[in-house]
Coordinates of C-alpha atoms and ligand atoms in Angstrom, one line a residue:
M229 CA -0.1 0.1 -0.2
G230 CA 1.2 3.3 -0.7
F231 CA 1.2 6.7 1.4
T232 CA -2.2 7.2 2.6
E233 CA -4.6 10.0 2.9
K234 CA -4.6 9.5 6.6
Q235 CA -0.6 9.4 6.8
E236 CA -0.6 13.0 4.9
A237 CA -3.1 14.3 7.1
L238 CA -1.0 13.3 10.0
V239 CA 2.2 14.8 8.7
K240 CA 0.3 18.0 7.6
E241 CA -1.2 18.5 10.8
S242 CA 1.9 18.2 12.9
W243 CA 3.8 20.3 10.2
K244 CA 1.3 23.3 11.2
V245 CA 2.2 23.0 14.7
M246 CA 5.8 22.9 13.9
K247 CA 5.9 25.8 11.9
Q248 CA 4.7 28.2 14.7
N249 CA 8.1 27.6 16.6
I250 CA 10.9 27.0 14.0
P251 CA 13.7 28.5 16.2
E252 CA 12.9 26.3 19.2
H253 CA 12.4 23.1 17.2
S254 CA 15.5 23.8 15.3
L255 CA 17.8 24.1 18.3
R256 CA 15.9 21.0 19.8
F257 CA 16.6 19.1 16.6
F258 CA 20.4 19.9 16.4
T259 CA 20.6 19.2 20.1
L260 CA 19.1 15.5 19.7
I261 CA 21.4 15.3 16.4
L262 CA 24.7 16.0 18.5
E263 CA 23.6 13.8 21.4
M264 CA 23.4 10.9 19.0
A265 CA 26.4 11.9 16.9
P266 CA 28.9 14.4 18.5
A267 CA 31.2 14.2 15.5
V268 CA 28.4 16.0 13.2
K269 CA 29.5 19.3 14.9
N270 CA 32.5 19.3 12.8
M271 CA 30.4 19.2 9.5
F272 CA 28.3 22.3 10.0
P273 CA 30.5 25.7 9.7
F274 CA 28.2 27.5 12.3
L275 CA 28.7 24.8 15.1
K276 CA 32.4 24.0 14.4
D277 CA 34.2 26.6 16.3
S278 CA 31.5 27.1 19.3
D279 CA 31.2 25.0 22.5
E280 CA 27.5 25.5 22.5
I281 CA 24.8 25.3 19.8
P282 CA 24.2 28.7 18.7
Q283 CA 20.8 29.9 19.8
N284 CA 19.9 32.2 17.0
N285 CA 21.9 31.1 14.0
P286 CA 20.2 31.4 10.6
K287 CA 22.1 28.6 9.2
L288 CA 21.1 26.4 11.7
K289 CA 17.4 27.5 11.6
A290 CA 17.7 27.1 7.6
H291 CA 18.9 23.4 7.5
A292 CA 16.5 22.4 10.3
F293 CA 13.7 24.2 8.4
I294 CA 14.6 22.6 5.1
V295 CA 14.7 19.1 6.4
F296 CA 11.3 19.5 8.3
K297 CA 9.8 21.2 5.0
M298 CA 11.3 18.7 2.4
T299 CA 9.9 16.1 4.5
C300 CA 6.5 17.3 4.6
D301 CA 6.5 18.0 1.2
S302 CA 7.6 14.6 0.3
A303 CA 4.7 13.2 2.3
I304 CA 2.2 15.2 -0.1
Q305 CA 4.1 13.9 -3.2
L306 CA 3.9 10.5 -2.0
R307 CA 0.3 10.8 -1.5
E308 CA 0.0 12.7 -4.9
K309 CA 2.3 11.0 -7.1
G310 CA 3.7 7.8 -5.5
Q311 CA 7.2 9.4 -5.5
V312 CA 9.3 12.1 -4.0
V313 CA 10.1 14.9 -6.5
L314 CA 12.4 17.7 -5.0
R315 CA 10.7 21.1 -5.5
D316 CA 13.0 23.4 -3.2
V317 CA 16.6 22.2 -4.0
P318 CA 18.0 20.7 -7.0
L319 CA 18.6 17.0 -6.6
K320 CA 22.2 17.5 -7.9
H321 CA 23.3 20.3 -5.6
L322 CA 21.8 18.2 -2.8
G323 CA 23.8 15.2 -3.8
S324 CA 27.1 16.9 -4.3
V325 CA 26.8 19.3 -0.9
H326 CA 26.2 16.2 1.4
L327 CA 28.7 14.1 -0.5
E328 CA 31.2 16.9 -0.2
K329 CA 30.5 17.2 3.6
G330 CA 31.1 13.6 4.0
V331 CA 27.4 12.5 5.0
V332 CA 27.0 8.7 5.3
N333 CA 23.9 6.4 5.7
S334 CA 24.3 6.4 9.5
H335 CA 24.0 10.3 9.7
F336 CA 20.6 9.9 7.7
E337 CA 19.6 7.6 10.4
V338 CA 20.7 10.0 13.2
V339 CA 18.8 13.0 11.6
K340 CA 15.7 10.8 11.0
E341 CA 15.6 9.8 14.9
A342 CA 16.2 13.7 15.8
L343 CA 13.3 14.7 13.4
L344 CA 11.0 12.1 15.1
G345 CA 12.0 13.0 18.4
T346 CA 11.4 16.8 17.7
I347 CA 8.0 16.4 16.2
K348 CA 6.8 14.1 19.1
E349 CA 8.0 16.9 21.7
A350 CA 6.6 19.7 19.7
V351 CA 3.0 17.9 19.2
G352 CA 2.7 16.7 22.6
E353 CA -0.5 14.7 23.1
S354 CA -1.6 14.5 19.3
W355 CA 1.6 12.3 18.8
S356 CA 1.1 8.8 18.0
D357 CA 2.9 5.9 16.7
E358 CA 1.0 6.2 13.3
M359 CA 2.0 9.8 13.1
G360 CA 5.9 9.0 13.5
G361 CA 5.5 6.4 11.0
A362 CA 4.1 8.4 8.3
W363 CA 6.7 11.1 9.1
G364 CA 9.4 8.4 9.2
E365 CA 8.3 7.0 5.7
A366 CA 8.2 10.3 4.0
Y367 CA 12.0 11.0 5.4
D368 CA 13.0 7.6 4.5
Q369 CA 11.9 8.1 0.7
L370 CA 13.5 11.6 0.7
A371 CA 16.7 10.4 2.1
A372 CA 16.8 7.3 -0.3
T373 CA 16.5 9.9 -3.3
I374 CA 19.5 12.0 -1.8
K375 CA 21.6 8.9 -1.3
T376 CA 21.1 7.4 -4.7
Q377 CA 22.2 10.6 -6.2
M378 CA 25.1 10.9 -3.8
E379 CA 26.2 7.3 -5.3
E380 CA 25.9 8.7 -8.7
E381 CA 28.0 11.3 -8.0
A382 CA 30.8 9.5 -5.9
Ligands
HEM560 C1 23.4 21.2 3.8 C2 19.0 19.4 2.8 C3 20.4 15.8 5.5 C4 24.4 17.8 6.5 C5 21.9 20.9 3.0 C6 21.1 22.0 2.3 C7 20.0 21.5 2.0 C8 20.0 20.2 2.9 C9 18.7 21.9 1.2 C10 21.9 23.3 1.6 C11 22.6 23.2 0.5 C12 22.8 24.6 0.0 O1 22.3 25.6 0.6 O2 23.8 24.9 -0.6 C13 19.1 18.2 3.7 C14 17.8 17.4 3.7 C15 18.3 16.0 4.3 C16 19.5 16.3 4.7 C17 16.7 17.4 2.8 C18 17.4 14.8 4.8 C19 16.5 14.2 4.4 C20 21.7 15.9 6.3 C21 22.2 14.8 6.9 C22 23.6 15.7 7.5 C23 23.5 16.8 6.6 C24 21.9 13.5 7.3 C25 24.4 15.3 8.3 C26 24.4 14.8 9.6 C27 24.5 18.8 6.0 C28 25.6 19.9 5.9 C29 25.3 21.1 4.8 C30 23.9 20.6 4.6 C31 26.9 20.0 6.8 C32 26.2 22.1 4.7 C33 25.8 23.3 5.7 C34 26.4 24.5 5.6 O3 27.7 24.5 5.1 O4 25.9 25.5 6.2 N1 21.2 20.1 3.5 N2 19.9 17.5 4.4 N3 22.3 16.9 6.2 N4 23.4 19.3 5.0 FE1 21.9 18.5 4.8

């Protein structure tokens, strides 16, 4: 079975909540990433030289926001077209940036767990395993698209 209407609705509903406080959720997202994979710090220029995660850094917010948004968009496309088509950033560029930064499969898993953890905290009582499953599936398909591109460029 493909991505269902219910799954799309769960993602959209929680994205509305997330959007209301991007600065806070971005910070939480990066905190969870670094707890799981401290070495990721050295990949991001804005984290590399500071002891703490910067509270109000536009680039940090931008990476968090784009991961949240592109995952949500992937859910919509999986429902509409049955596949992920990137609309925000050209796939070729995404592939080369992540390849250049040394991103590997395990990083994608860490980012997935951080994404789900951030959403879970953000939506509180609205959270359900089904909601997590819907975000997880959309993310997996998006990550697979980027990873395939990275392999092609490697
Ligand atoms: C940069 C998206 C996963 C690390 C970027 C950019 C986008 C993006 C759009 C900016 C490209 C530009 O402006 O030139 C995504 C999406 C992901 C994902 C949609 C997952 C679905 C990851 C993972 C890591 C990672 C797993 C590693 C932990 C980076 C780094 C940069 C970057 C280090 C460069 C940031 C900078 O130099 O400021 N990503 N990314 N990304 N991404 Fe990701």
